[in-house]
Amino acid sequence: QLEKLAEIGIPVVIATTNSQNDDILADFFEERKILFYRGNEENVLRRYIDAAEKFNFDKIIRVCSDNPFIDIPFLKRLLNIAHENTEKDYISFSFQNKPTILSHFGIFAEYVTLNALKKVESYENRFYTEHVTYGIYSNPDAFNIMLIPLDNEIAKFNGIRLTVDDQKDYENTLAVHEIIQNEHIERFEDLAEIIISNQTLFERMKTQIERNTK
């Protein structure tokens, strides 16, 4: 996905941790001249802030590493909307009245400003330090938020789960890779149709959605 993100024309920076366990990642990025920042392992919010400040970013498109199938057309739409709404602190697509980052689809990014992240940090809420943007959309009166509903576009694919939270999700991800192999698929809709046609995989995803629904 790094190549696809880079093609959009915005800088891509990996915000990884300073844990010894991630030394192998740092070596990988250095060898391939991929921009990265190493920061606090437990305080993900501070890691984002530090990474943004190091590279002089005041606006951020956040792509989570547990969402390996980012939909590029949706990402481009998000970028265009952000360019037209520079006064917003946070922009995201939504599904069932919630930011799509909270959904099981695993294909969406979100837009946030550095100033908004710093404001979240001032709340000194430990939960917010792990869930970077949660402090924004859970305090809608304190931030200028824009949510773009996608229910009509993606409701028919509600049984698709491409986010990776546990071993079963990871196994399903490997199965998706095996099915598509070297096919160039950018749109979620195209990938979703392939998954739905594989009844066994589709049922496994629906089971995972039920297990992970809070």
mmCIF file of N, CA, C and O in Angstrom, residues 63-112:
data_model
loop_
_atom_site.group_PDB
_atom_site.id
_atom_site.type_symbol
_atom_site.label_atom_id
_atom_site.label_comp_id
_atom_site.label_asym_id
_atom_site.label_seq_id
_atom_site.Cartn_x
_atom_site.Cartn_y
_atom_site.Cartn_z
ATOM 1 N N VAL A 63 -3.561 6.847 8.506
ATOM 2 C CA VAL A 63 -3.829 5.505 7.995
ATOM 3 C C VAL A 63 -3.328 4.515 9.034
ATOM 4 O O VAL A 63 -2.133 4.477 9.341
ATOM 5 N N CYS A 64 -4.232 3.723 9.587
ATOM 6 C CA CYS A 64 -3.852 2.791 10.661
ATOM 7 C C CYS A 64 -3.240 1.521 10.077
ATOM 8 O O CYS A 64 -3.712 0.994 9.062
ATOM 9 N N SER A 65 -2.229 1.003 10.745
ATOM 10 C CA SER A 65 -1.531 -0.179 10.249
ATOM 11 C C SER A 65 -2.385 -1.435 10.330
ATOM 12 O O SER A 65 -2.079 -2.435 9.668
ATOM 13 N N ASP A 66 -3.458 -1.408 11.126
ATOM 14 C CA ASP A 66 -4.329 -2.584 11.188
ATOM 15 C C ASP A 66 -5.412 -2.542 10.104
ATOM 16 O O ASP A 66 -6.324 -3.358 10.104
ATOM 17 N N ASN A 67 -5.299 -1.569 9.185
ATOM 18 C CA ASN A 67 -6.196 -1.493 8.027
ATOM 19 C C ASN A 67 -5.371 -1.605 6.742
ATOM 20 O O ASN A 67 -5.066 -0.601 6.104
ATOM 21 N N PRO A 68 -4.986 -2.826 6.363
ATOM 22 C CA PRO A 68 -4.042 -3.001 5.250
ATOM 23 C C PRO A 68 -4.647 -2.856 3.858
ATOM 24 O O PRO A 68 -3.916 -2.873 2.879
ATOM 25 N N PHE A 69 -5.971 -2.695 3.756
ATOM 26 C CA PHE A 69 -6.609 -2.619 2.441
ATOM 27 C C PHE A 69 -7.241 -1.241 2.217
ATOM 28 O O PHE A 69 -8.419 -1.128 1.871
ATOM 29 N N ILE A 70 -6.472 -0.189 2.425
ATOM 30 C CA ILE A 70 -6.977 1.165 2.253
ATOM 31 C C ILE A 70 -7.534 1.356 0.842
ATOM 32 O O ILE A 70 -6.885 1.005 -0.145
ATOM 33 N N ASP A 71 -8.755 1.901 0.765
ATOM 34 C CA ASP A 71 -9.382 2.162 -0.520
ATOM 35 C C ASP A 71 -8.860 3.491 -1.060
ATOM 36 O O ASP A 71 -9.101 4.550 -0.478
ATOM 37 N N ILE A 72 -8.124 3.455 -2.158
ATOM 38 C CA ILE A 72 -7.482 4.649 -2.707
ATOM 39 C C ILE A 72 -8.503 5.676 -3.226
ATOM 40 O O ILE A 72 -8.358 6.874 -2.967
ATOM 41 N N PRO A 73 -9.542 5.275 -3.960
ATOM 42 C CA PRO A 73 -10.537 6.269 -4.374
ATOM 43 C C PRO A 73 -11.199 6.990 -3.200
ATOM 44 O O PRO A 73 -11.406 8.211 -3.250
ATOM 45 N N PHE A 74 -11.526 6.278 -2.132
ATOM 46 C CA PHE A 74 -12.090 6.931 -0.952
ATOM 47 C C PHE A 74 -11.068 7.883 -0.329
ATOM 48 O O PHE A 74 -11.416 8.970 0.148
ATOM 49 N N LEU A 75 -9.813 7.478 -0.334
ATOM 50 C CA LEU A 75 -8.768 8.326 0.215
ATOM 51 C C LEU A 75 -8.642 9.617 -0.589
ATOM 52 O O LEU A 75 -8.494 10.710 -0.023
ATOM 53 N N LYS A 76 -8.701 9.502 -1.894
ATOM 54 C CA LYS A 76 -8.624 10.694 -2.742
ATOM 55 C C LYS A 76 -9.817 11.606 -2.502
ATOM 56 O O LYS A 76 -9.684 12.837 -2.486
ATOM 57 N N ARG A 77 -10.991 11.015 -2.302
ATOM 58 C CA ARG A 77 -12.175 11.823 -1.979
ATOM 59 C C ARG A 77 -11.975 12.577 -0.675
ATOM 60 O O ARG A 77 -12.315 13.761 -0.561
ATOM 61 N N LEU A 78 -11.425 11.887 0.306
ATOM 62 C CA LEU A 78 -11.169 12.511 1.595
ATOM 63 C C LEU A 78 -10.208 13.683 1.443
ATOM 64 O O LEU A 78 -10.411 14.759 2.030
ATOM 65 N N LEU A 79 -9.167 13.502 0.666
ATOM 66 C CA LEU A 79 -8.191 14.568 0.430
ATOM 67 C C LEU A 79 -8.841 15.780 -0.232
ATOM 68 O O LEU A 79 -8.598 16.927 0.165
ATOM 69 N N ASN A 80 -9.673 15.542 -1.236
ATOM 70 C CA ASN A 80 -10.348 16.640 -1.925
ATOM 71 C C ASN A 80 -11.275 17.404 -0.983
ATOM 72 O O ASN A 80 -11.326 18.642 -1.012
ATOM 73 N N ILE A 81 -11.986 16.673 -0.151
ATOM 74 C CA ILE A 81 -12.888 17.310 0.811
ATOM 75 C C ILE A 81 -12.090 18.135 1.818
ATOM 76 O O ILE A 81 -12.478 19.249 2.188
ATOM 77 N N ALA A 82 -10.955 17.594 2.256
ATOM 78 C CA ALA A 82 -10.107 18.313 3.210
ATOM 79 C C ALA A 82 -9.568 19.607 2.596
ATOM 80 O O ALA A 82 -9.496 20.644 3.268
ATOM 81 N N HIS A 83 -9.183 19.561 1.328
ATOM 82 C CA HIS A 83 -8.676 20.755 0.637
ATOM 83 C C HIS A 83 -9.739 21.843 0.568
ATOM 84 O O HIS A 83 -9.424 23.037 0.583
ATOM 85 N N GLU A 84 -11.001 21.436 0.489
ATOM 86 C CA GLU A 84 -12.099 22.397 0.356
ATOM 87 C C GLU A 84 -12.650 22.845 1.707
ATOM 88 O O GLU A 84 -13.502 23.744 1.752
ATOM 89 N N ASN A 85 -12.193 22.226 2.777
ATOM 90 C CA ASN A 85 -12.732 22.538 4.118
ATOM 91 C C ASN A 85 -11.578 22.702 5.109
ATOM 92 O O ASN A 85 -11.473 21.963 6.092
ATOM 93 N N THR A 86 -10.727 23.672 4.841
ATOM 94 C CA THR A 86 -9.512 23.851 5.634
ATOM 95 C C THR A 86 -9.778 24.295 7.064
ATOM 96 O O THR A 86 -8.862 24.247 7.893
ATOM 97 N N GLU A 87 -11.003 24.729 7.342
ATOM 98 C CA GLU A 87 -11.317 25.174 8.709
ATOM 99 C C GLU A 87 -11.642 24.008 9.637
ATOM 100 O O GLU A 87 -11.729 24.179 10.864
ATOM 101 N N LYS A 88 -11.781 22.813 9.086
ATOM 102 C CA LYS A 88 -12.169 21.659 9.893
ATOM 103 C C LYS A 88 -10.990 21.105 10.693
ATOM 104 O O LYS A 88 -9.857 21.078 10.227
ATOM 105 N N ASP A 89 -11.281 20.653 11.915
ATOM 106 C CA ASP A 89 -10.285 19.981 12.751
ATOM 107 C C ASP A 89 -10.176 18.501 12.400
ATOM 108 O O ASP A 89 -9.111 17.898 12.534
ATOM 109 N N TYR A 90 -11.297 17.934 11.979
ATOM 110 C CA TYR A 90 -11.361 16.488 11.758
ATOM 111 C C TYR A 90 -12.376 16.206 10.663
ATOM 112 O O TYR A 90 -13.491 16.747 10.678
ATOM 113 N N ILE A 91 -11.992 15.354 9.706
ATOM 114 C CA ILE A 91 -12.898 14.948 8.629
ATOM 115 C C ILE A 91 -12.800 13.440 8.459
ATOM 116 O O ILE A 91 -11.701 12.874 8.411
ATOM 117 N N SER A 92 -13.964 12.817 8.340
ATOM 118 C CA SER A 92 -13.990 11.365 8.159
ATOM 119 C C SER A 92 -15.278 10.981 7.449
ATOM 120 O O SER A 92 -16.292 11.679 7.537
ATOM 121 N N PHE A 93 -15.245 9.874 6.742
ATOM 122 C CA PHE A 93 -16.488 9.259 6.309
ATOM 123 C C PHE A 93 -17.137 8.629 7.538
ATOM 124 O O PHE A 93 -16.470 8.377 8.555
ATOM 125 N N SER A 94 -18.433 8.380 7.442
ATOM 126 C CA SER A 94 -19.124 7.765 8.578
ATOM 127 C C SER A 94 -20.016 6.624 8.102
ATOM 128 O O SER A 94 -20.464 6.603 6.950
ATOM 129 N N PHE A 95 -20.258 5.706 9.010
ATOM 130 C CA PHE A 95 -21.160 4.588 8.756
ATOM 131 C C PHE A 95 -21.973 4.363 10.018
ATOM 132 O O PHE A 95 -21.405 4.245 11.110
ATOM 133 N N GLN A 96 -23.282 4.364 9.870
ATOM 134 C CA GLN A 96 -24.190 4.227 11.012
ATOM 135 C C GLN A 96 -23.878 5.277 12.080
ATOM 136 O O GLN A 96 -23.815 4.984 13.275
ATOM 137 N N ASN A 97 -23.660 6.509 11.606
ATOM 138 C CA ASN A 97 -23.455 7.691 12.450
ATOM 139 C C ASN A 97 -22.152 7.672 13.248
ATOM 140 O O ASN A 97 -22.004 8.438 14.207
ATOM 141 N N LYS A 98 -21.209 6.836 12.844
ATOM 142 C CA LYS A 98 -19.920 6.778 13.525
ATOM 143 C C LYS A 98 -18.798 6.929 12.512
ATOM 144 O O LYS A 98 -18.931 6.486 11.367
ATOM 145 N N PRO A 99 -17.673 7.551 12.905
ATOM 146 C CA PRO A 99 -16.527 7.621 11.993
ATOM 147 C C PRO A 99 -16.134 6.219 11.531
ATOM 148 O O PRO A 99 -16.165 5.262 12.310
ATOM 149 N N THR A 100 -15.771 6.092 10.266
ATOM 150 C CA THR A 100 -15.484 4.764 9.719
ATOM 151 C C THR A 100 -14.253 4.119 10.342
ATOM 152 O O THR A 100 -14.057 2.905 10.200
ATOM 153 N N ILE A 101 -13.427 4.897 11.046
ATOM 154 C CA ILE A 101 -12.279 4.317 11.741
ATOM 155 C C ILE A 101 -12.756 3.340 12.826
ATOM 156 O O ILE A 101 -12.017 2.445 13.254
ATOM 157 N N LEU A 102 -14.002 3.508 13.259
ATOM 158 C CA LEU A 102 -14.572 2.635 14.283
ATOM 159 C C LEU A 102 -15.286 1.424 13.687
ATOM 160 O O LEU A 102 -15.762 0.570 14.422
ATOM 161 N N SER A 103 -15.346 1.368 12.375
ATOM 162 C CA SER A 103 -16.049 0.265 11.720
ATOM 163 C C SER A 103 -15.125 -0.926 11.507
ATOM 164 O O SER A 103 -13.913 -0.847 11.719
ATOM 165 N N HIS A 104 -15.710 -2.011 11.056
ATOM 166 C CA HIS A 104 -14.947 -3.241 10.809
ATOM 167 C C HIS A 104 -14.451 -3.343 9.374
ATOM 168 O O HIS A 104 -13.770 -4.301 9.025
ATOM 169 N N PHE A 105 -14.768 -2.349 8.529
ATOM 170 C CA PHE A 105 -14.405 -2.445 7.114
ATOM 171 C C PHE A 105 -12.894 -2.449 6.908
ATOM 172 O O PHE A 105 -12.374 -3.154 6.058
ATOM 173 N N GLY A 106 -12.182 -1.597 7.648
ATOM 174 C CA GLY A 106 -10.717 -1.597 7.567
ATOM 175 C C GLY A 106 -10.156 -1.021 6.284
ATOM 176 O O GLY A 106 -9.058 -1.397 5.859
ATOM 177 N N ILE A 107 -10.881 -0.082 5.663
ATOM 178 C CA ILE A 107 -10.431 0.450 4.370
ATOM 179 C C ILE A 107 -10.311 1.979 4.372
ATOM 180 O O ILE A 107 -9.982 2.574 3.347
ATOM 181 N N PHE A 108 -10.559 2.611 5.512
ATOM 182 C CA PHE A 108 -10.678 4.067 5.534
ATOM 183 C C PHE A 108 -9.556 4.757 6.304
ATOM 184 O O PHE A 108 -9.031 4.228 7.292
ATOM 185 N N ALA A 109 -9.228 5.957 5.832
ATOM 186 C CA ALA A 109 -8.314 6.852 6.545
ATOM 187 C C ALA A 109 -9.144 7.969 7.172
ATOM 188 O O ALA A 109 -10.371 8.017 7.009
ATOM 189 N N GLU A 110 -8.493 8.869 7.891
ATOM 190 C CA GLU A 110 -9.176 10.025 8.477
ATOM 191 C C GLU A 110 -8.239 11.228 8.447
ATOM 192 O O GLU A 110 -7.012 11.070 8.452
ATOM 193 N N TYR A 111 -8.828 12.416 8.392
ATOM 194 C CA TYR A 111 -8.073 13.662 8.337
ATOM 195 C C TYR A 111 -8.153 14.354 9.694
ATOM 196 O O TYR A 111 -9.213 14.410 10.318
ATOM 197 N N VAL A 112 -7.012 14.880 10.152
ATOM 198 C CA VAL A 112 -6.985 15.585 11.433
ATOM 199 C C VAL A 112 -5.863 16.625 11.399
ATOM 200 O O VAL A 112 -4.863 16.450 10.697
#
